[in-house]
Every structure is written in C-alpha cells, then in structure tokens.
Coordinates of C-alpha atoms in Angstrom, one line a residue:
M1 CA 0.2 0.0 0.0
R2 CA 2.9 2.4 0.7
V3 CA 4.0 1.8 -3.2
L4 CA 0.4 2.5 -4.2
T5 CA -0.1 5.6 -2.4
T6 CA 3.2 7.1 -3.2
T7 CA 2.5 6.4 -7.0
G8 CA -0.8 7.9 -6.6
I9 CA -3.1 4.9 -7.0
F10 CA -4.6 5.4 -3.7
S11 CA -4.9 8.4 -1.2
V12 CA -3.9 7.7 2.3
K13 CA -4.9 9.8 5.7
H14 CA -3.0 9.6 8.8
P15 CA -5.4 9.7 11.8
K16 CA -4.6 11.1 15.1
D17 CA -4.1 8.9 18.4
G18 CA -2.7 5.9 16.5
D19 CA -5.7 4.7 14.8
E20 CA -5.4 2.9 11.7
L21 CA -4.7 4.4 8.2
V22 CA -7.4 5.3 5.9
Y23 CA -7.1 4.6 2.4
G24 CA -9.3 6.1 -0.6
L25 CA -9.6 6.3 -4.2
T26 CA -7.8 8.8 -6.3
P27 CA -8.7 9.8 -10.0
A28 CA -6.4 7.1 -11.1
S29 CA -8.1 4.5 -9.3
Q30 CA -11.6 5.8 -9.8
L31 CA -11.2 4.6 -13.6
L32 CA -10.7 0.9 -12.1
V33 CA -14.2 0.6 -10.7
G34 CA -17.8 1.3 -11.8
S35 CA -19.9 0.5 -14.9
S36 CA -17.1 2.3 -17.0
S37 CA -14.1 0.8 -15.4
L38 CA -10.8 0.5 -17.4
A39 CA -9.8 -2.8 -15.5
P40 CA -10.1 -5.1 -18.6
F41 CA -7.5 -2.6 -20.4
I42 CA -5.4 -2.4 -17.4
S43 CA -5.3 -6.1 -17.1
L44 CA -3.6 -6.7 -20.6
P45 CA -0.4 -5.0 -20.0
I46 CA 0.2 -6.2 -16.4
H47 CA -0.9 -9.9 -17.2
G48 CA 1.9 -12.5 -16.7
V49 CA 2.0 -13.1 -20.6
F50 CA 3.5 -9.7 -20.9
V51 CA 5.3 -9.4 -17.8
S52 CA 7.3 -12.6 -17.8
P53 CA 9.1 -11.7 -20.7
F54 CA 11.0 -8.9 -18.7
L55 CA 12.3 -11.4 -16.4
G56 CA 14.6 -12.4 -19.3
L57 CA 15.3 -8.8 -20.4
G58 CA 19.4 -9.3 -19.4
S59 CA 19.7 -12.3 -21.7
W60 CA 17.6 -10.7 -24.6
L61 CA 19.6 -7.3 -24.6
Q62 CA 22.8 -9.5 -25.3
H63 CA 21.4 -10.7 -28.4
E64 CA 22.0 -9.3 -31.9
H65 CA 19.4 -6.6 -33.4
S66 CA 18.0 -9.3 -35.5
S67 CA 17.0 -11.7 -32.5
P68 CA 13.3 -12.6 -31.9
S69 CA 11.3 -10.1 -29.8
L70 CA 11.5 -10.4 -26.1
F71 CA 8.0 -11.8 -26.1
E72 CA 8.9 -14.4 -28.7
M73 CA 12.0 -15.4 -27.2
T74 CA 10.1 -16.1 -23.7
H75 CA 7.2 -17.6 -25.3
G76 CA 8.4 -19.3 -28.3
Q77 CA 5.9 -17.3 -30.4
T78 CA 5.0 -13.9 -31.6
T79 CA 2.3 -11.9 -29.9
W80 CA 0.2 -11.9 -32.9
Y81 CA 0.5 -15.8 -33.3
M82 CA -0.6 -16.5 -29.8
N83 CA -3.3 -14.0 -30.3
D84 CA -4.6 -16.1 -33.4
H85 CA -4.1 -19.4 -31.8
D86 CA -4.8 -19.0 -28.0
P87 CA -8.3 -18.3 -27.4
T88 CA -7.7 -17.3 -23.6
F89 CA -5.1 -14.7 -24.6
S90 CA -7.4 -13.6 -27.6
A91 CA -10.3 -12.8 -25.3
L92 CA -7.8 -10.9 -22.8
F93 CA -6.6 -8.8 -25.8
N94 CA -9.8 -8.1 -27.6
E95 CA -11.5 -7.4 -24.2
G96 CA -8.9 -4.9 -23.4
M97 CA -9.0 -3.1 -26.6
A98 CA -12.8 -3.0 -26.6
C99 CA -12.5 -1.5 -23.0
D100 CA -10.1 1.1 -24.2
S101 CA -12.1 2.0 -27.2
G102 CA -15.1 2.7 -24.8
F103 CA -13.1 5.1 -23.0
I104 CA -10.9 6.8 -25.5
M105 CA -13.2 7.3 -28.4
D106 CA -16.0 9.4 -26.3
I107 CA -13.0 11.8 -25.8
V108 CA -12.0 11.7 -29.5
I109 CA -15.5 12.2 -30.8
T110 CA -16.2 15.0 -28.4
S111 CA -13.0 16.9 -28.8
C112 CA -12.2 16.2 -32.3
S113 CA -15.4 15.7 -34.1
D114 CA -14.6 17.7 -37.0
I115 CA -12.3 14.9 -38.3
F116 CA -15.3 12.7 -38.9
Q117 CA -17.4 15.6 -40.7
G118 CA -18.3 15.1 -44.2
L119 CA -17.3 11.6 -44.3
S120 CA -19.6 8.9 -46.1
S121 CA -17.7 5.6 -45.2
L122 CA -15.0 4.5 -42.9
I123 CA -13.3 1.1 -42.3
D124 CA -11.6 0.6 -38.7
V125 CA -8.6 -1.6 -39.9
A126 CA -7.5 -4.4 -37.2
G127 CA -10.7 -3.0 -35.1
G128 CA -11.2 -6.2 -33.1
L129 CA -14.8 -6.6 -31.8
G130 CA -15.6 -3.0 -33.2
G131 CA -15.8 -0.6 -30.2
A132 CA -14.1 2.2 -31.8
A133 CA -16.3 1.9 -35.3
L134 CA -19.6 1.5 -32.8
A135 CA -18.9 4.7 -31.2
I136 CA -18.2 6.6 -34.6
A137 CA -21.4 5.2 -36.2
T138 CA -23.4 6.1 -33.3
A139 CA -22.0 9.7 -33.0
F140 CA -22.3 9.8 -36.8
P141 CA -25.1 7.8 -38.4
N142 CA -24.5 9.1 -41.7
I143 CA -21.1 7.3 -41.9
Q144 CA -21.1 3.8 -43.0
C145 CA -18.7 2.1 -40.6
S146 CA -17.0 -1.1 -41.1
V147 CA -14.3 -3.3 -39.3
L148 CA -11.6 -5.1 -41.2
D149 CA -10.0 -7.9 -39.0
L150 CA -8.7 -11.3 -39.2
P151 CA -11.4 -14.0 -39.5
H152 CA -11.0 -15.6 -36.0
V153 CA -11.9 -12.1 -34.8
T154 CA -14.6 -11.2 -37.1
A155 CA -16.3 -14.7 -36.3
N156 CA -17.0 -13.4 -32.5
A157 CA -18.2 -9.9 -33.6
P158 CA -21.1 -8.8 -31.8
A159 CA -24.5 -9.2 -33.7
S160 CA -27.2 -6.8 -34.2
T161 CA -25.2 -3.6 -34.7
N162 CA -25.0 -1.1 -37.4
V163 CA -21.3 -2.0 -38.0
K164 CA -20.2 -4.4 -41.0
Y165 CA -17.4 -6.6 -40.0
I166 CA -15.1 -7.9 -42.9
A167 CA -12.7 -10.8 -42.6
G168 CA -9.2 -10.0 -44.0
D169 CA -5.7 -9.2 -43.4
M170 CA -4.5 -5.5 -43.7
F171 CA -1.1 -6.7 -45.1
D172 CA -3.0 -8.4 -48.1
G173 CA -5.6 -5.4 -48.8
I174 CA -8.2 -3.1 -47.5
P175 CA -11.5 -2.5 -49.0
S176 CA -12.3 0.8 -50.5
A177 CA -13.6 3.7 -48.0
N178 CA -13.7 7.3 -47.8
A179 CA -11.7 6.9 -44.8
I180 CA -9.6 4.3 -42.9
F181 CA -9.0 4.4 -39.0
L182 CA -6.3 2.7 -37.3
K183 CA -6.3 2.8 -33.2
W184 CA -3.3 1.5 -31.7
V185 CA -2.3 -0.2 -34.5
L186 CA 1.0 1.0 -36.1
H187 CA 2.8 1.1 -32.9
D188 CA 2.6 -2.7 -33.2
W189 CA 4.9 -2.9 -36.0
G190 CA 8.3 -1.6 -37.4
D191 CA 8.8 1.0 -40.2
A192 CA 8.6 -1.6 -43.2
D193 CA 5.3 -3.1 -42.1
C194 CA 4.0 0.2 -41.3
V195 CA 4.7 1.5 -44.8
K196 CA 3.1 -1.4 -46.3
I197 CA 0.0 -1.1 -44.2
L198 CA -0.1 2.5 -44.9
K199 CA 0.1 2.0 -48.6
N200 CA -2.6 -0.3 -48.6
C201 CA -4.8 2.3 -46.8
K202 CA -3.7 5.0 -49.5
K203 CA -5.2 2.6 -52.1
A204 CA -8.2 2.0 -50.5
I205 CA -9.2 5.9 -49.5
S206 CA -10.9 8.6 -51.8
P207 CA -8.8 11.3 -53.2
R208 CA -8.1 14.3 -51.0
D209 CA -10.7 16.6 -52.6
A210 CA -13.3 13.9 -51.9
G211 CA -12.4 13.9 -48.3
G212 CA -10.2 10.8 -48.3
K213 CA -7.8 10.6 -45.3
V214 CA -6.4 8.0 -42.8
I215 CA -7.0 8.6 -39.2
V216 CA -4.6 7.3 -36.8
L217 CA -5.0 7.2 -33.0
D218 CA -1.5 6.6 -31.3
I219 CA 1.0 7.8 -29.3
V220 CA 3.4 10.7 -30.5
I221 CA 6.4 10.9 -28.3
G222 CA 7.3 14.3 -27.1
D223 CA 4.0 15.7 -28.3
E224 CA 3.3 18.3 -25.6
P225 CA 3.6 16.0 -22.5
S226 CA 1.8 18.4 -19.9
S227 CA 3.1 16.5 -16.8
I228 CA 5.7 14.3 -15.5
K229 CA 2.9 11.6 -15.3
H230 CA 2.5 12.0 -19.1
K231 CA 6.3 11.5 -19.7
E232 CA 6.3 8.6 -17.6
T233 CA 3.5 7.1 -19.3
Q234 CA 5.2 7.7 -22.7
V235 CA 8.5 6.0 -21.6
L236 CA 6.5 3.2 -20.0
F237 CA 4.8 2.4 -23.0
D238 CA 8.1 2.4 -25.0
L239 CA 9.3 -0.4 -22.6
F240 CA 6.1 -2.3 -23.2
I241 CA 6.1 -2.0 -26.8
M242 CA 9.4 -3.0 -26.9
A243 CA 8.7 -6.6 -26.0
V244 CA 6.6 -7.1 -29.0
N245 CA 9.0 -5.4 -31.2
G246 CA 6.8 -2.5 -31.7
V247 CA 7.9 1.2 -32.0
E248 CA 6.6 4.2 -30.4
R249 CA 7.4 7.2 -32.6
D250 CA 8.2 11.1 -32.4
E251 CA 7.0 13.2 -35.0
K252 CA 9.9 12.9 -37.0
E253 CA 9.7 8.9 -37.2
W254 CA 5.9 9.3 -38.0
R255 CA 6.9 11.6 -40.9
K256 CA 9.4 9.3 -42.2
I257 CA 6.6 6.4 -42.6
I258 CA 3.9 8.6 -43.7
F259 CA 5.9 10.1 -46.4
E260 CA 7.4 6.8 -47.6
A261 CA 3.9 5.4 -47.8
G262 CA 3.2 8.2 -50.4
F263 CA 1.1 10.6 -48.4
S264 CA 1.3 14.3 -49.3
D265 CA 0.7 15.9 -45.7
Y266 CA -0.6 15.0 -42.3
K267 CA -1.9 16.8 -39.2
I268 CA -1.2 16.2 -35.6
I269 CA -4.0 16.9 -32.9
P270 CA -3.2 16.2 -29.4
V271 CA -6.1 14.3 -27.5
L272 CA -5.7 13.0 -24.2
G273 CA -2.4 12.4 -22.1
V274 CA 0.1 10.8 -24.5
R275 CA -2.2 10.0 -27.3
S276 CA -2.9 12.3 -30.5
V277 CA -4.9 11.8 -33.6
I278 CA -2.8 12.0 -36.7
E279 CA -4.7 12.8 -40.0
M280 CA -2.8 11.8 -43.0
Y281 CA -3.8 13.0 -46.6
P282 CA -3.1 11.3 -50.1

C-alpha cells in the first residue's frame, strides 16, 4: 500500500491517536471501478504473459538486433501468433482493446468531431470487436462504418449492430472507403510493415478533394506532454511495446513512414495524455 499511495493509485490519511490508516480512491483508481471501469484494459499489460518476458531482459539485450522479440524469446511465438491461436489470450486482448475504445473514443468524438465531418464511409482496420467503429457510427449515423480484422476475430463479432464486419488481412489489402481508421495499430509494427499497411490504406481511400484520409489514433512521443505523469506513461509504453518489437514514434519518425507510404501531408492533434490523432492526406 505504501507503493500504491506513493504512486498516486490510492490516497492515505494519517489519523490521530494511533488509529489505523484510512485509504481512499484517487482519480487514477476511480477509473478501475464502476460501470465504465478500465480494469479489462489495465489487465492486459500487467498480465503475466506480458510481464514474464521482462524477467529475461538481460539475456535478450545481449542478442544481436535481429534476434526474436522479447515476447517471442520467452514464449516461443509472436504476440500475434498467440492471439490467433490461443483463445484465452485472444479474449484478454480483444476485451482490453474494446474497453479502451469505450473510454478513449468518447473523448476523441467530443474533442475532435470535425475529423469525422463529411465522411460517408469508414473502415476501422484491425478494429477487433468494433468498439471504436460502433462509437463513430453512433455519433455519426451518416457514416457507413465497417471493421476489417482476421477471420477468427470477426467470427466473434457482436450481432445486431450497425457496423459491418469484414474478414481480411491489412497486409493483403483493404476494401475501399472514404476514410481508414487505425487505433493503436501502427505502434505494434516496425517501419517496413507500417509503410506496407499505410500504402494499402492509401490505395483504399478516396482522393483528398473527396475527403479521403487516414485517421490514426496513437502515441506521438514528445507531443506536448503536460506533466511528469504523461512523460512517465510515454516511456513506460516504450518499454512495453519493445517486448513485441513495436515502436513508439516521435513526430520525425511518424513523418518518415507517412511520406514513405506516399502521403502528401499530415496533421497531429493532441487528444488526451500521451495520445494524439494523426490525419494523413493522400
């Protein structure tokens, strides 16, 4: 409890006359309780499957750059192979991402509603169970929203929603749409893979004068961190994403893959804490 109070997870009051300490919720821990709890999302990075690889960090650092990821060295398979073949891990991952979508998308839609104005169709690429797409479709009923994900994911998609689910692979191709949405996808991949994904996105969208664009919700390192907690979060995500050979990028690194993929321009809009929206234009 001393650790948790020092880091701001709980508050503590020191009563007089030797009574027991009284602990309370803080804004951070309040996010973990109630109907809108972020517990499923927080459970993902602190689950043993992600924590255990760091026990072998010293050995991994002694390998050559081309060595398997820290996650793969520990488990003998990549994160994405495990997600495809282990139903328990897949459920943990998809529930965590759906929980995060329920939280962050309300903020994105409220503070950045203009990025969705004028769109007629949108595909949420690697959108999982469709939390983000459903939030967009609810807020903007004129936008025809779809989710593209692997067949085993779309097979478990919720029924009776106004979101269409498409089985496919973003590395093979993306169906045509006015706009493409990518939430916390590109930071999972190295530059070459990101350029391939973005090239497929560019092929799928309308021309710029018809409103075509790619909308990315991701971390931009160094993008106006307003407090020490934001800086801590940025570097901790650096450490976490390193385990799967992902990359958290600053603006220079984002610009590199954006232009290599053939886009003509981009715009970064800070949203909440360490996360920003990046609009990419063909």
